[in-house]
């Protein structure tokens, strides 16, 4: 049995038994797949998406948790349709969140949202937020 067949069989069994991976396990699987995939970029995006959802990122100004998730995903180059699929919400809901983000951040239009979100996520990647001391 080749690795592809074995992997497919394992995934089908997990699906049948409603087995679910936690976020860390999902990231480990995606990282392993990245090494054998033809399209490494899509897996890199998926891994980053899982990390964005996992982390409790601070609110950008007064954005809700969901708006902050969407803001981060916009900053990573995801389109509304992709965000909707990843978050299991409708594309219309993503558009509503984007409009609310634009209002709350007092910016004009999607272009400015994309630019600001990109700069924010790039800055966060370069200068990660300090962790809280538990002393």
Coordinates of N, CA, C and O in Angstrom, one line a residue:
X1 N 0.9 -1.2 0.0 CA 0.0 0.0 0.0 C 0.9 1.2 0.0 O 1.8 1.4 0.9
X2 N 0.7 2.1 -1.0 CA 1.5 3.3 -1.0 C 1.0 4.4 0.0 O -0.1 4.2 0.6
X3 N 1.8 5.4 0.2 CA 1.5 6.4 1.3 C 0.2 7.1 1.0 O -0.6 7.4 1.9
X4 N -0.1 7.4 -0.3 CA -1.3 8.1 -0.6 C -2.5 7.3 -0.3 O -3.5 7.8 0.4
X5 N -2.5 6.0 -0.6 CA -3.6 5.1 -0.3 C -3.8 5.0 1.2 O -4.9 5.0 1.7
X6 N -2.7 4.8 1.9 CA -2.7 4.7 3.4 C -3.3 5.9 4.0 O -4.2 5.9 4.9
X7 N -2.9 7.1 3.6 CA -3.3 8.4 4.1 C -4.8 8.5 3.8 O -5.6 8.9 4.7
X8 N -5.2 8.2 2.6 CA -6.6 8.4 2.2 C -7.5 7.4 3.1 O -8.6 7.8 3.6
X9 N -7.0 6.2 3.3 CA -7.8 5.3 4.1 C -7.9 5.8 5.6 O -9.0 5.7 6.2
X10 N -6.8 6.3 6.1 CA -6.9 6.8 7.5 C -7.8 8.0 7.6 O -8.6 8.1 8.6
X11 N -7.8 8.9 6.6 CA -8.7 10.0 6.7 C -10.2 9.6 6.6 O -11.0 10.2 7.3
X12 N -10.4 8.6 5.7 CA -11.8 8.1 5.6 C -12.3 7.5 6.9 O -13.4 7.7 7.3
X13 N -11.4 6.7 7.6 CA -11.8 6.1 8.8 C -12.0 7.1 9.9 O -13.0 7.0 10.7
X14 N -11.2 8.2 9.9 CA -11.4 9.3 10.9 C -12.7 10.0 10.7 O -13.5 10.3 11.6
X15 N -13.1 10.2 9.4 CA -14.3 10.8 9.0 C -15.5 10.0 9.5 O -16.5 10.5 10.0
X16 N -15.4 8.7 9.2 CA -16.5 7.7 9.6 C -16.8 7.7 11.1 O -17.9 7.6 11.5
X17 N -15.7 7.8 11.9 CA -15.8 7.8 13.3 C -15.9 9.1 14.0 O -15.8 9.3 15.2
X18 N -16.1 10.2 13.2 CA -16.2 11.6 13.6 C -15.0 12.0 14.5 O -15.1 12.7 15.5
X19 N -13.8 11.5 14.1 CA -12.6 11.8 14.9 C -12.2 13.2 14.5 O -12.2 13.6 13.3
X20 N -11.9 14.1 15.4 CA -11.5 15.4 15.1 C -10.1 15.7 15.7 O -9.8 15.4 16.9
X21 N -9.3 16.4 15.0 CA -8.0 16.9 15.4 C -8.1 18.2 16.1 O -8.9 19.1 15.6
X22 N -7.3 18.4 17.1 CA -7.3 19.8 17.7 C -6.4 20.7 16.8 O -5.8 20.2 15.8
X23 N -6.3 21.9 17.1 CA -5.6 22.9 16.3 C -4.1 22.5 16.1 O -3.6 22.5 15.0
X24 N -3.5 22.1 17.2 CA -2.1 21.8 17.1 C -1.9 20.5 16.3 O -0.9 20.4 15.5
X25 N -2.7 19.5 16.4 CA -2.6 18.3 15.6 C -2.9 18.6 14.1 O -2.2 18.1 13.2
X26 N -3.8 19.5 13.8 CA -4.1 19.9 12.5 C -2.9 20.6 11.8 O -2.6 20.3 10.7
X27 N -2.3 21.5 12.6 CA -1.1 22.2 12.1 C 0.0 21.2 11.8 O 0.7 21.2 10.8
X28 N 0.2 20.2 12.7 CA 1.2 19.1 12.5 C 0.9 18.4 11.2 O 1.9 18.1 10.4
X29 N -0.3 18.0 11.0 CA -0.7 17.3 9.7 C -0.4 18.1 8.5 O 0.2 17.7 7.5
X30 N -0.9 19.4 8.5 CA -0.6 20.3 7.4 C 0.8 20.5 7.1 O 1.3 20.5 6.0
X31 N 1.6 20.6 8.2 CA 3.1 20.8 8.0 C 3.7 19.6 7.4 O 4.5 19.7 6.5
X32 N 3.2 18.4 7.8 CA 3.8 17.2 7.2 C 3.4 17.1 5.7 O 4.2 16.7 4.9
X33 N 2.1 17.4 5.4 CA 1.7 17.4 4.0 C 2.4 18.4 3.1 O 2.7 18.2 2.0
X34 N 2.8 19.5 3.8 CA 3.6 20.5 3.0 C 4.8 20.0 2.4 O 5.2 20.4 1.3
X35 N 5.5 19.0 3.0 CA 6.7 18.5 2.5 C 6.5 17.6 1.3 O 7.5 17.3 0.6
X36 N 5.3 17.1 1.1 CA 5.1 16.2 -0.1 C 4.1 16.8 -1.1 O 3.8 16.2 -2.1
X37 N 3.7 18.1 -0.8 CA 2.7 18.7 -1.7 C 3.4 19.4 -2.9 O 4.5 20.0 -2.7
X38 N 2.7 19.5 -4.0 CA 3.1 20.3 -5.1 C 2.9 21.8 -4.9 O 3.6 22.6 -5.4
X39 N 1.9 22.1 -4.1 CA 1.5 23.5 -3.9 C 1.7 23.8 -2.4 O 0.8 23.8 -1.6
X40 N 3.0 24.1 -2.0 CA 3.3 24.4 -0.7 C 2.7 25.7 -0.1 O 2.4 25.8 1.0
X41 N 2.5 26.7 -1.0 CA 1.9 27.9 -0.6 C 0.6 27.8 0.0 O 0.2 28.5 1.0
X42 N -0.3 27.0 -0.6 CA -1.6 26.9 -0.1 C -1.6 26.2 1.3 O -2.4 26.6 2.2
X43 N -0.7 25.3 1.5 CA -0.6 24.7 2.9 C 0.0 25.7 3.9 O -0.4 25.7 5.0
X44 N 1.0 26.5 3.4 CA 1.5 27.6 4.3 C 0.4 28.5 4.7 O 0.3 28.9 5.9
X45 N -0.5 28.9 3.8 CA -1.6 29.7 4.1 C -2.6 29.0 5.1 O -3.0 29.7 6.1
X46 N -2.8 27.8 4.9 CA -3.7 27.0 5.8 C -3.1 26.9 7.2 O -3.8 27.1 8.2
X47 N -1.8 26.7 7.3 CA -1.1 26.6 8.6 C -1.2 28.0 9.3 O -1.6 28.1 10.5
X48 N -0.9 29.1 8.5 CA -1.0 30.4 9.1 C -2.4 30.7 9.6 O -2.6 31.2 10.7
X49 N -3.4 30.3 8.8 CA -4.8 30.5 9.1 C -5.1 29.8 10.5 O -5.7 30.4 11.3
X50 N -4.7 28.6 10.6 CA -4.9 27.8 11.8 C -4.3 28.5 13.0 O -4.8 28.6 14.1
X51 N -3.1 29.0 12.8 CA -2.4 29.8 13.9 C -3.1 31.1 14.2 O -3.2 31.4 15.4
X52 N -3.6 31.8 13.2 CA -4.4 33.0 13.5 C -5.6 32.7 14.3 O -5.9 33.4 15.2
X53 N -6.3 31.6 13.9 CA -7.5 31.3 14.7 C -7.2 30.8 16.1 O -8.0 31.0 17.0
X54 N -6.0 30.2 16.2 CA -5.7 29.6 17.5 C -5.3 30.7 18.5 O -5.6 30.7 19.7
X55 N -4.5 31.7 18.0 CA -4.0 32.7 18.9 C -5.1 33.6 19.3 O -6.0 33.9 18.6
X56 N -5.0 34.2 20.5 CA -5.9 35.2 21.0 C -5.3 36.5 20.7 O -4.6 37.1 21.5
X57 N -5.5 37.0 19.5 CA -4.8 38.2 19.1 C -5.6 39.4 19.8 O -6.8 39.3 19.9
X58 N -4.9 40.4 20.2 CA -5.5 41.6 20.8 C -6.5 42.2 19.8 O -6.3 42.2 18.6
X59 N -7.5 42.9 20.3 CA -8.4 43.6 19.5 C -7.7 44.8 18.8 O -7.0 45.5 19.5
X60 N -8.0 44.9 17.6 CA -7.5 46.1 16.8 C -8.6 47.2 17.1 O -9.7 47.0 16.7
X61 N -8.2 48.2 17.9 CA -9.1 49.2 18.3 C -10.3 48.5 19.0 O -10.1 47.8 20.0
X62 N -11.5 48.6 18.5 CA -12.6 48.1 19.2 C -13.3 47.0 18.4 O -14.5 46.8 18.4
X63 N -12.5 46.2 17.7 CA -13.1 45.1 16.9 C -13.5 43.9 17.7 O -12.8 43.6 18.7
X64 N -14.5 43.2 17.3 CA -14.9 42.0 18.0 C -13.9 40.9 17.7 O -13.0 41.1 16.8
X65 N -14.0 39.8 18.4 CA -13.1 38.7 18.1 C -13.2 38.2 16.6 O -12.2 38.0 16.0
X66 N -14.4 38.1 16.1 CA -14.6 37.6 14.7 C -14.1 38.7 13.8 O -13.5 38.3 12.8
X67 N -14.3 39.9 14.0 CA -13.8 41.0 13.2 C -12.3 41.0 13.1 O -11.7 41.2 12.1
X68 N -11.7 40.7 14.3 CA -10.2 40.7 14.4 C -9.7 39.5 13.5 O -8.7 39.6 12.8
X69 N -10.4 38.3 13.6 CA -10.0 37.2 12.8 C -10.1 37.6 11.3 O -9.1 37.3 10.6
X70 N -11.2 38.2 10.9 CA -11.3 38.5 9.5 C -10.3 39.6 9.1 O -9.7 39.5 8.0
X71 N -10.1 40.5 10.0 CA -9.0 41.6 9.7 C -7.7 40.9 9.5 O -7.0 41.2 8.5
X72 N -7.3 39.9 10.3 CA -6.0 39.2 10.1 C -6.0 38.4 8.8 O -5.0 38.4 8.2
X73 N -7.1 37.8 8.5 CA -7.2 37.0 7.3 C -7.1 37.9 6.0 O -6.4 37.6 5.1
X74 N -7.7 39.1 6.1 CA -7.6 40.0 5.0 C -6.2 40.5 4.8 O -5.7 40.6 3.7
X75 N -5.5 40.7 6.0 CA -4.1 41.1 6.0 C -3.2 40.0 5.4 O -2.1 40.3 4.9
X76 N -3.6 38.8 5.4 CA -2.9 37.7 4.8 C -3.2 37.4 3.4 O -2.8 36.3 2.9
X77 N -4.1 38.2 2.8 CA -4.4 38.1 1.4 C -5.5 37.2 1.0 O -5.8 36.9 -0.1
X78 N -6.3 36.8 2.0 CA -7.5 36.0 1.7 C -8.6 36.9 1.3 O -8.8 38.0 1.8
X79 N -9.4 36.4 0.3 CA -10.6 37.1 -0.2 C -11.8 36.7 0.6 O -11.8 35.7 1.3
X80 N -12.9 37.4 0.5 CA -14.1 37.2 1.3 C -14.6 35.8 1.1 O -15.0 35.1 2.0
X81 N -14.6 35.3 -0.2 CA -15.1 33.9 -0.4 C -14.2 32.9 0.3 O -14.8 32.0 0.9
X82 N -12.9 33.1 0.3 CA -12.0 32.1 1.0 C -12.2 32.2 2.5 O -12.3 31.2 3.2
X83 N -12.4 33.4 3.0 CA -12.6 33.6 4.5 C -13.9 32.9 4.9 O -14.0 32.3 5.9
X84 N -15.0 33.1 4.1 CA -16.3 32.5 4.3 C -16.1 31.0 4.4 O -16.7 30.4 5.4
X85 N -15.4 30.4 3.5 CA -15.2 28.9 3.5 C -14.4 28.5 4.8 O -14.8 27.5 5.4
X86 N -13.4 29.2 5.1 CA -12.6 28.8 6.3 C -13.3 29.0 7.6 O -13.1 28.1 8.5
X87 N -14.1 30.0 7.7 CA -14.8 30.2 9.0 C -16.2 29.6 9.0 O -16.9 29.8 10.0
X88 N -16.6 29.0 7.9 CA -17.9 28.3 7.8 C -19.1 29.3 8.1 O -20.0 29.1 8.8
X89 N -18.9 30.5 7.4 CA -20.0 31.5 7.4 C -20.3 31.9 6.0 O -19.5 31.6 5.1
X90 N -21.3 32.6 5.8 CA -21.6 33.0 4.4 C -20.8 34.2 4.0 O -20.2 34.9 4.8
X91 N -20.6 34.3 2.7 CA -19.9 35.4 2.1 C -20.5 36.8 2.5 O -19.8 37.7 2.7
X92 N -21.8 36.8 2.5 CA -22.5 38.0 2.9 C -22.2 38.4 4.3 O -22.0 39.6 4.6
X93 N -22.0 37.4 5.2 CA -21.6 37.7 6.6 C -20.2 38.3 6.7 O -19.9 39.3 7.4
X94 N -19.3 37.8 5.9 CA -17.9 38.3 5.8 C -18.0 39.7 5.3 O -17.3 40.6 5.9
X95 N -18.8 40.0 4.3 CA -18.9 41.4 3.8 C -19.4 42.3 4.8 O -19.0 43.5 4.9
X96 N -20.4 41.9 5.6 CA -20.9 42.7 6.7 C -19.9 43.0 7.7 O -19.7 44.1 8.2
X97 N -19.1 42.0 8.1 CA -18.0 42.2 9.0 C -17.0 43.2 8.5 O -16.5 44.0 9.2
X98 N -16.7 43.0 7.2 CA -15.7 43.9 6.6 C -16.2 45.4 6.6 O -15.5 46.3 6.9
X99 N -17.5 45.6 6.3 CA -18.1 46.9 6.4 C -18.0 47.5 7.8 O -17.7 48.6 8.0
X100 N -18.3 46.6 8.8 CA -18.2 47.0 10.2 C -16.8 47.4 10.6 O -16.5 48.4 11.3
X101 N -15.8 46.6 10.1 CA -14.4 46.9 10.4 C -14.0 48.3 9.8 O -13.4 49.1 10.4
X102 N -14.4 48.5 8.6 CA -14.1 49.8 7.9 C -14.7 50.9 8.7 O -14.0 51.9 8.9
X103 N -15.9 50.8 9.1 CA -16.6 51.8 10.0 C -15.8 52.1 11.3 O -15.5 53.2 11.6
X104 N -15.5 51.0 12.0 CA -14.9 51.1 13.3 C -13.5 51.7 13.2 O -13.0 52.4 14.1
X105 N -12.8 51.3 12.1 CA -11.4 51.8 12.0 C -11.4 53.2 11.3 O -10.3 53.8 11.0
X106 N -12.5 53.7 10.9 CA -12.7 55.0 10.3 C -11.8 55.1 9.0 O -11.0 56.1 8.9
X107 N -11.9 54.1 8.2 CA -11.2 54.1 6.9 C -12.2 54.1 5.8 O -13.4 53.9 6.0
X108 N -11.7 54.3 4.5 CA -12.7 54.3 3.4 C -12.4 53.2 2.4 O -11.3 53.2 1.8
X109 N -13.2 52.3 2.3 CA -13.2 51.3 1.3 C -12.3 50.1 1.6 O -11.5 50.0 2.5
X110 N -12.5 49.1 0.7 CA -11.8 47.8 0.8 C -10.3 47.9 0.6 O -9.5 47.2 1.2
X111 N -9.9 48.8 -0.3 CA -8.4 49.0 -0.6 C -7.7 49.4 0.6 O -6.6 48.9 1.0
X112 N -8.3 50.4 1.3 CA -7.6 50.9 2.6 C -7.6 49.8 3.6 O -6.7 49.7 4.4
X113 N -8.7 49.0 3.7 CA -8.8 47.9 4.7 C -7.7 46.9 4.4 O -7.0 46.5 5.3
X114 N -7.5 46.5 3.1 CA -6.5 45.5 2.8 C -5.1 46.0 3.1 O -4.3 45.3 3.7
X115 N -4.9 47.3 2.8 CA -3.6 47.9 3.0 C -3.2 47.9 4.5 O -2.2 47.5 5.0
X116 N -4.2 48.4 5.3 CA -4.0 48.5 6.7 C -3.9 47.2 7.4 O -3.0 47.0 8.2
X117 N -4.7 46.2 7.0 CA -4.7 44.9 7.5 C -3.3 44.2 7.2 O -2.7 43.5 8.0
X118 N -2.8 44.4 6.0 CA -1.6 43.8 5.6 C -0.4 44.4 6.4 O 0.4 43.7 6.9
X119 N -0.4 45.7 6.5 CA 0.6 46.4 7.4 C 0.6 45.9 8.8 O 1.6 45.6 9.4
X120 N -0.6 45.7 9.3 CA -0.8 45.3 10.7 C -0.3 43.9 10.9 O 0.5 43.6 11.8
X121 N -0.7 43.0 10.0 CA -0.3 41.6 10.1 C 1.2 41.4 9.9 O 1.9 40.6 10.5
X122 N 1.8 42.2 8.9 CA 3.2 42.1 8.7 C 4.0 42.6 9.9 O 5.0 42.0 10.3
X123 N 3.5 43.7 10.5 CA 4.2 44.3 11.7 C 4.1 43.3 12.8 O 5.1 43.1 13.6
X124 N 3.0 42.6 13.0 CA 2.8 41.7 14.1 C 3.7 40.4 13.9 O 4.2 39.9 14.8
X125 N 3.9 40.1 12.6 CA 4.8 38.9 12.3 C 6.2 39.3 12.6 O 7.0 38.5 13.1
X126 N 6.6 40.5 12.3 CA 8.0 41.0 12.6 C 8.2 41.3 14.0 O 9.2 40.9 14.6
X127 N 7.2 41.9 14.7 CA 7.3 42.3 16.1 C 6.2 41.6 16.9 O 5.2 42.3 17.2
X128 N 6.3 40.3 17.1 CA 5.2 39.7 17.9 C 5.0 40.3 19.2 O 5.9 40.9 19.8
X129 N 3.7 40.3 19.7 CA 3.4 40.9 20.9 C 4.1 40.1 22.1 O 4.1 38.9 22.0
X130 N 4.5 40.9 23.1 CA 5.1 40.2 24.2 C 4.1 39.3 25.0 O 2.9 39.7 25.0
X131 N 4.6 38.2 25.5 CA 3.6 37.4 26.3 C 3.5 37.9 27.7 O 4.4 38.6 28.2
X132 N 2.4 37.6 28.3 CA 2.2 38.1 29.7 C 3.0 37.3 30.6 O 3.1 36.1 30.5
X133 N 3.6 38.0 31.6 CA 4.4 37.3 32.6 C 3.4 36.8 33.7 O 2.5 37.5 34.0
X134 N 3.7 35.6 34.1 CA 2.8 35.0 35.1 C 3.5 35.0 36.5 O 3.7 34.0 37.1
X135 N 4.0 36.2 36.9 CA 4.6 36.2 38.2 C 3.7 36.8 39.3 O 2.9 37.5 39.1

